[in-house]
Amino acid sequence: MSGLQKRYYAKLYRIGKLKKKPYSQAWKYKDDIRKMHKLQEQYLFLVRHKIESAEELVSVLDNLTDKKKEASKEKSMTYKAKERFKDIFDKAEQIRELDDAESCYQSGDTFFEDEHNAWERLNTKLLAQGYSVEEVESLRKKYESKYAQDCKAERAVSKELSLGRSIWKELTVSASAEEKQYDKETIRDRKEQPVR
C-alpha cells in the first residue's frame, strides 16, 4: 500500500469502521486434535484386525509379536548375507573410484600408471573370485533393496504392535479405574448404612 492508503486505513481503524481480524484459535484445539487422531488410529486398528473383545485383542497382540520377531529375524539374515560379500563390495568400490584414472590411462595419459596397476590388480582379484564389477553392482542393489524392504516390514509391524499395546494399556487402566471407583462406592455405601 502507498503511504496515503496506509494513513487512510489507520484512520478508518481508529474511528472503528474497520475491525482487526482475530488471531487463529487453532492452538486451543491442538491437544484435542492429537487425541482425535490417536483415537481414529486405534479405531482403524480394531477394524483392520476385526477385534470385538479383549480376548481377540490379546490374540492379535500375540500374533503381532510373533510377526515382529519373524521380521527382525529376516532383517538380520539379510544383513548377515550382505556382510558375507563385504570384501567383494569393497573391491568393486575401489575399482569404481579408480575408473576415471583408468579411462585417462587408456586415453594415453601415463601419469596414471600407478592407478592403472592398482585397477588391474583389483579387477583380477575380483575376477578370480568369480565376479565382474557389473555382477557385484547388481548383487549390492539386490541386497540393499531386500534390506530396505525388511526394515520397512519390521517398522510396519512395530507400529501396529505399539498401537495395539496402547489400546490394551487404555483398557487395563480404565478397568482398574472402574474397580477403584466401585471400591470407593462400596466403602461409602457401607459407611452410610444404619447401625442396628
mmCIF file of C-alpha atoms in Angstrom:
data_model
loop_
_atom_site.group_PDB
_atom_site.id
_atom_site.type_symbol
_atom_site.label_atom_id
_atom_site.label_comp_id
_atom_site.label_asym_id
_atom_site.label_seq_id
_atom_site.Cartn_x
_atom_site.Cartn_y
_atom_site.Cartn_z
ATOM 1 C CA MET A 1 0.000 0.000 0.000
ATOM 2 C CA SER A 2 1.107 3.541 -0.551
ATOM 3 C CA GLY A 3 1.623 5.997 2.305
ATOM 4 C CA LEU A 4 -1.763 7.651 1.667
ATOM 5 C CA GLN A 5 -3.564 4.290 1.710
ATOM 6 C CA LYS A 6 -1.872 3.310 4.979
ATOM 7 C CA ARG A 7 -2.906 6.581 6.634
ATOM 8 C CA TYR A 8 -6.481 6.179 5.350
ATOM 9 C CA TYR A 9 -6.777 2.598 6.703
ATOM 10 C CA ALA A 10 -5.233 3.674 10.024
ATOM 11 C CA LYS A 11 -7.850 6.459 10.286
ATOM 12 C CA LEU A 12 -10.679 4.003 9.482
ATOM 13 C CA TYR A 13 -9.358 1.629 12.130
ATOM 14 C CA ARG A 14 -9.144 4.405 14.771
ATOM 15 C CA ILE A 15 -12.713 5.559 14.217
ATOM 16 C CA GLY A 16 -13.965 1.981 14.426
ATOM 17 C CA LYS A 17 -15.051 1.447 10.810
ATOM 18 C CA LEU A 18 -12.570 -1.440 10.410
ATOM 19 C CA LYS A 19 -12.143 -4.271 12.860
ATOM 20 C CA LYS A 20 -8.878 -6.059 13.389
ATOM 21 C CA LYS A 21 -9.015 -9.707 12.322
ATOM 22 C CA PRO A 22 -8.838 -12.009 15.317
ATOM 23 C CA TYR A 23 -5.931 -14.397 15.520
ATOM 24 C CA SER A 24 -6.456 -18.036 14.783
ATOM 25 C CA GLN A 25 -7.711 -20.019 17.734
ATOM 26 C CA ALA A 26 -6.438 -23.366 16.421
ATOM 27 C CA TRP A 27 -3.785 -23.559 19.139
ATOM 28 C CA LYS A 28 -6.550 -24.128 21.679
ATOM 29 C CA TYR A 29 -7.567 -27.354 19.986
ATOM 30 C CA LYS A 30 -4.185 -28.954 19.184
ATOM 31 C CA ASP A 31 -4.362 -31.427 22.082
ATOM 32 C CA ASP A 32 -7.923 -32.379 21.141
ATOM 33 C CA ILE A 33 -6.871 -32.850 17.514
ATOM 34 C CA ARG A 34 -3.951 -35.095 18.536
ATOM 35 C CA LYS A 35 -6.266 -37.131 20.751
ATOM 36 C CA MET A 36 -8.781 -37.454 17.923
ATOM 37 C CA HIS A 37 -6.073 -38.685 15.522
ATOM 38 C CA LYS A 38 -4.918 -41.226 18.107
ATOM 39 C CA LEU A 39 -8.483 -42.454 18.650
ATOM 40 C CA GLN A 40 -9.007 -42.713 14.905
ATOM 41 C CA GLU A 41 -5.824 -44.791 14.507
ATOM 42 C CA GLN A 42 -6.934 -47.061 17.342
ATOM 43 C CA TYR A 43 -10.381 -47.475 15.815
ATOM 44 C CA LEU A 44 -8.889 -48.313 12.406
ATOM 45 C CA PHE A 45 -6.596 -50.859 14.104
ATOM 46 C CA LEU A 46 -9.624 -52.558 15.673
ATOM 47 C CA VAL A 47 -11.444 -52.586 12.327
ATOM 48 C CA ARG A 48 -8.410 -53.873 10.389
ATOM 49 C CA HIS A 49 -7.990 -56.820 12.709
ATOM 50 C CA LYS A 50 -11.736 -57.365 13.293
ATOM 51 C CA ILE A 51 -11.358 -57.129 17.077
ATOM 52 C CA GLU A 52 -14.558 -57.202 19.095
ATOM 53 C CA SER A 53 -13.365 -58.295 22.542
ATOM 54 C CA ALA A 54 -10.381 -58.070 24.860
ATOM 55 C CA GLU A 55 -9.525 -61.739 24.227
ATOM 56 C CA GLU A 56 -9.323 -61.103 20.486
ATOM 57 C CA LEU A 57 -7.080 -58.095 21.166
ATOM 58 C CA VAL A 58 -4.726 -60.275 23.229
ATOM 59 C CA SER A 59 -4.541 -62.896 20.478
ATOM 60 C CA VAL A 60 -3.840 -60.207 17.852
ATOM 61 C CA LEU A 61 -1.095 -58.753 20.060
ATOM 62 C CA ASP A 62 0.485 -62.205 20.398
ATOM 63 C CA ASN A 63 0.278 -62.687 16.646
ATOM 64 C CA LEU A 64 1.855 -59.270 16.009
ATOM 65 C CA THR A 65 4.646 -60.033 18.496
ATOM 66 C CA ASP A 66 5.427 -63.223 16.575
ATOM 67 C CA LYS A 67 5.365 -61.331 13.277
ATOM 68 C CA LYS A 68 7.752 -58.745 14.665
ATOM 69 C CA LYS A 69 10.176 -61.474 15.752
ATOM 70 C CA GLU A 70 9.986 -63.035 12.277
ATOM 71 C CA ALA A 71 10.555 -59.665 10.583
ATOM 72 C CA SER A 72 13.546 -58.937 12.828
ATOM 73 C CA LYS A 73 14.972 -62.380 12.102
ATOM 74 C CA GLU A 74 14.512 -61.891 8.347
ATOM 75 C CA LYS A 75 16.193 -58.469 8.502
ATOM 76 C CA SER A 76 19.079 -59.927 10.478
ATOM 77 C CA MET A 77 19.534 -62.778 7.988
ATOM 78 C CA THR A 78 19.590 -60.341 5.067
ATOM 79 C CA TYR A 79 22.157 -58.171 6.825
ATOM 80 C CA LYS A 80 24.393 -61.168 7.572
ATOM 81 C CA ALA A 81 24.132 -62.363 3.977
ATOM 82 C CA LYS A 82 25.108 -58.902 2.760
ATOM 83 C CA GLU A 83 28.076 -58.806 5.148
ATOM 84 C CA ARG A 84 29.444 -62.049 3.645
ATOM 85 C CA PHE A 85 30.028 -60.132 0.407
ATOM 86 C CA LYS A 86 31.639 -57.117 2.093
ATOM 87 C CA ASP A 87 35.102 -57.905 0.701
ATOM 88 C CA ILE A 88 33.757 -58.123 -2.844
ATOM 89 C CA PHE A 89 31.731 -54.921 -2.412
ATOM 90 C CA ASP A 90 34.829 -53.083 -1.127
ATOM 91 C CA LYS A 91 36.897 -54.207 -4.128
ATOM 92 C CA ALA A 92 34.182 -53.090 -6.539
ATOM 93 C CA GLU A 93 34.010 -49.714 -4.769
ATOM 94 C CA GLN A 94 37.781 -49.257 -5.112
ATOM 95 C CA ILE A 95 37.574 -50.181 -8.795
ATOM 96 C CA ARG A 96 34.791 -47.624 -9.271
ATOM 97 C CA GLU A 97 36.944 -44.938 -7.621
ATOM 98 C CA LEU A 98 39.831 -45.737 -9.995
ATOM 99 C CA ASP A 99 37.656 -45.826 -13.146
ATOM 100 C CA ASP A 100 38.346 -42.189 -14.081
ATOM 101 C CA ALA A 101 42.113 -42.651 -13.753
ATOM 102 C CA GLU A 102 41.883 -45.878 -15.786
ATOM 103 C CA SER A 103 39.992 -44.153 -18.594
ATOM 104 C CA CYS A 104 42.662 -41.406 -18.641
ATOM 105 C CA TYR A 105 45.389 -44.061 -18.789
ATOM 106 C CA GLN A 106 43.580 -45.822 -21.645
ATOM 107 C CA SER A 107 43.471 -42.453 -23.458
ATOM 108 C CA GLY A 108 47.276 -42.359 -23.317
ATOM 109 C CA ASP A 109 48.000 -40.384 -20.136
ATOM 110 C CA THR A 110 50.918 -42.217 -18.497
ATOM 111 C CA PHE A 111 50.648 -40.067 -15.367
ATOM 112 C CA PHE A 112 48.026 -42.511 -14.054
ATOM 113 C CA GLU A 113 50.148 -45.662 -14.442
ATOM 114 C CA ASP A 114 50.113 -46.455 -10.689
ATOM 115 C CA GLU A 115 46.333 -46.156 -10.590
ATOM 116 C CA HIS A 116 46.099 -48.364 -13.691
ATOM 117 C CA ASN A 117 48.207 -51.051 -11.998
ATOM 118 C CA ALA A 118 46.028 -50.893 -8.850
ATOM 119 C CA TRP A 119 42.896 -51.097 -11.024
ATOM 120 C CA GLU A 120 44.281 -54.149 -12.828
ATOM 121 C CA ARG A 121 45.171 -55.925 -9.550
ATOM 122 C CA LEU A 122 41.724 -55.296 -8.075
ATOM 123 C CA ASN A 123 39.970 -56.358 -11.261
ATOM 124 C CA THR A 124 41.922 -59.629 -11.480
ATOM 125 C CA LYS A 125 41.236 -60.382 -7.783
ATOM 126 C CA LEU A 126 37.543 -59.786 -8.350
ATOM 127 C CA LEU A 127 37.513 -61.983 -11.465
ATOM 128 C CA ALA A 128 39.419 -64.692 -9.549
ATOM 129 C CA GLN A 129 36.578 -64.729 -7.002
ATOM 130 C CA GLY A 130 34.148 -65.286 -9.886
ATOM 131 C CA TYR A 131 32.519 -61.855 -10.151
ATOM 132 C CA SER A 132 32.597 -58.976 -12.581
ATOM 133 C CA VAL A 133 32.045 -55.373 -11.493
ATOM 134 C CA GLU A 134 28.558 -55.360 -13.050
ATOM 135 C CA GLU A 135 27.582 -58.556 -11.211
ATOM 136 C CA VAL A 136 28.788 -57.110 -7.907
ATOM 137 C CA GLU A 137 26.749 -53.945 -8.508
ATOM 138 C CA SER A 138 23.576 -55.918 -9.227
ATOM 139 C CA LEU A 139 24.253 -58.077 -6.145
ATOM 140 C CA ARG A 140 24.707 -54.972 -3.979
ATOM 141 C CA LYS A 141 21.475 -53.421 -5.282
ATOM 142 C CA LYS A 142 19.624 -56.680 -4.647
ATOM 143 C CA TYR A 143 20.763 -56.846 -1.011
ATOM 144 C CA GLU A 144 20.150 -53.155 -0.377
ATOM 145 C CA SER A 145 16.592 -53.323 -1.715
ATOM 146 C CA LYS A 146 15.882 -56.533 0.229
ATOM 147 C CA TYR A 147 17.241 -54.991 3.431
ATOM 148 C CA ALA A 148 15.158 -51.837 2.876
ATOM 149 C CA GLN A 149 12.033 -53.977 2.384
ATOM 150 C CA ASP A 150 12.775 -55.938 5.542
ATOM 151 C CA CYS A 151 13.259 -52.730 7.553
ATOM 152 C CA LYS A 152 10.001 -51.321 6.191
ATOM 153 C CA ALA A 153 8.115 -54.506 7.088
ATOM 154 C CA GLU A 154 9.583 -54.512 10.596
ATOM 155 C CA ARG A 155 8.641 -50.847 11.131
ATOM 156 C CA ALA A 156 5.075 -51.502 9.961
ATOM 157 C CA VAL A 157 4.653 -54.437 12.329
ATOM 158 C CA SER A 158 6.232 -52.466 15.194
ATOM 159 C CA LYS A 159 3.810 -49.600 14.597
ATOM 160 C CA GLU A 160 0.827 -51.945 14.618
ATOM 161 C CA LEU A 161 2.104 -53.639 17.766
ATOM 162 C CA SER A 162 2.623 -50.372 19.637
ATOM 163 C CA LEU A 163 -0.858 -49.221 18.576
ATOM 164 C CA GLY A 164 -2.375 -52.463 19.877
ATOM 165 C CA ARG A 165 -0.423 -52.176 23.122
ATOM 166 C CA SER A 166 -1.674 -48.609 23.613
ATOM 167 C CA ILE A 167 -5.254 -49.853 23.235
ATOM 168 C CA TRP A 168 -4.561 -52.654 25.724
ATOM 169 C CA LYS A 169 -2.995 -50.222 28.167
ATOM 170 C CA GLU A 170 -6.000 -47.900 27.985
ATOM 171 C CA LEU A 171 -8.335 -50.852 28.521
ATOM 172 C CA THR A 172 -6.470 -52.031 31.612
ATOM 173 C CA VAL A 173 -6.130 -48.515 33.026
ATOM 174 C CA SER A 174 -9.832 -47.801 32.541
ATOM 175 C CA ALA A 175 -10.751 -51.187 34.054
ATOM 176 C CA SER A 176 -8.620 -50.536 37.132
ATOM 177 C CA ALA A 177 -10.112 -47.041 37.432
ATOM 178 C CA GLU A 178 -13.615 -48.552 37.332
ATOM 179 C CA GLU A 179 -12.632 -51.063 40.023
ATOM 180 C CA LYS A 180 -11.300 -48.286 42.246
ATOM 181 C CA GLN A 181 -14.486 -46.288 41.732
ATOM 182 C CA TYR A 182 -16.560 -49.383 42.580
ATOM 183 C CA ASP A 183 -14.462 -49.962 45.725
ATOM 184 C CA LYS A 184 -14.946 -46.332 46.820
ATOM 185 C CA GLU A 185 -18.707 -46.540 46.291
ATOM 186 C CA THR A 186 -18.901 -49.832 48.194
ATOM 187 C CA ILE A 187 -16.986 -48.392 51.149
ATOM 188 C CA ARG A 188 -19.152 -45.274 51.114
ATOM 189 C CA ASP A 189 -22.340 -47.374 50.999
ATOM 190 C CA ARG A 190 -21.173 -49.476 53.931
ATOM 191 C CA LYS A 191 -20.444 -46.366 55.986
ATOM 192 C CA GLU A 192 -23.875 -44.916 55.242
ATOM 193 C CA GLN A 193 -25.807 -47.979 56.387
ATOM 194 C CA PRO A 194 -27.530 -47.578 59.739
ATOM 195 C CA VAL A 195 -26.207 -49.441 62.727
ATOM 196 C CA ARG A 196 -28.647 -51.949 64.336
#
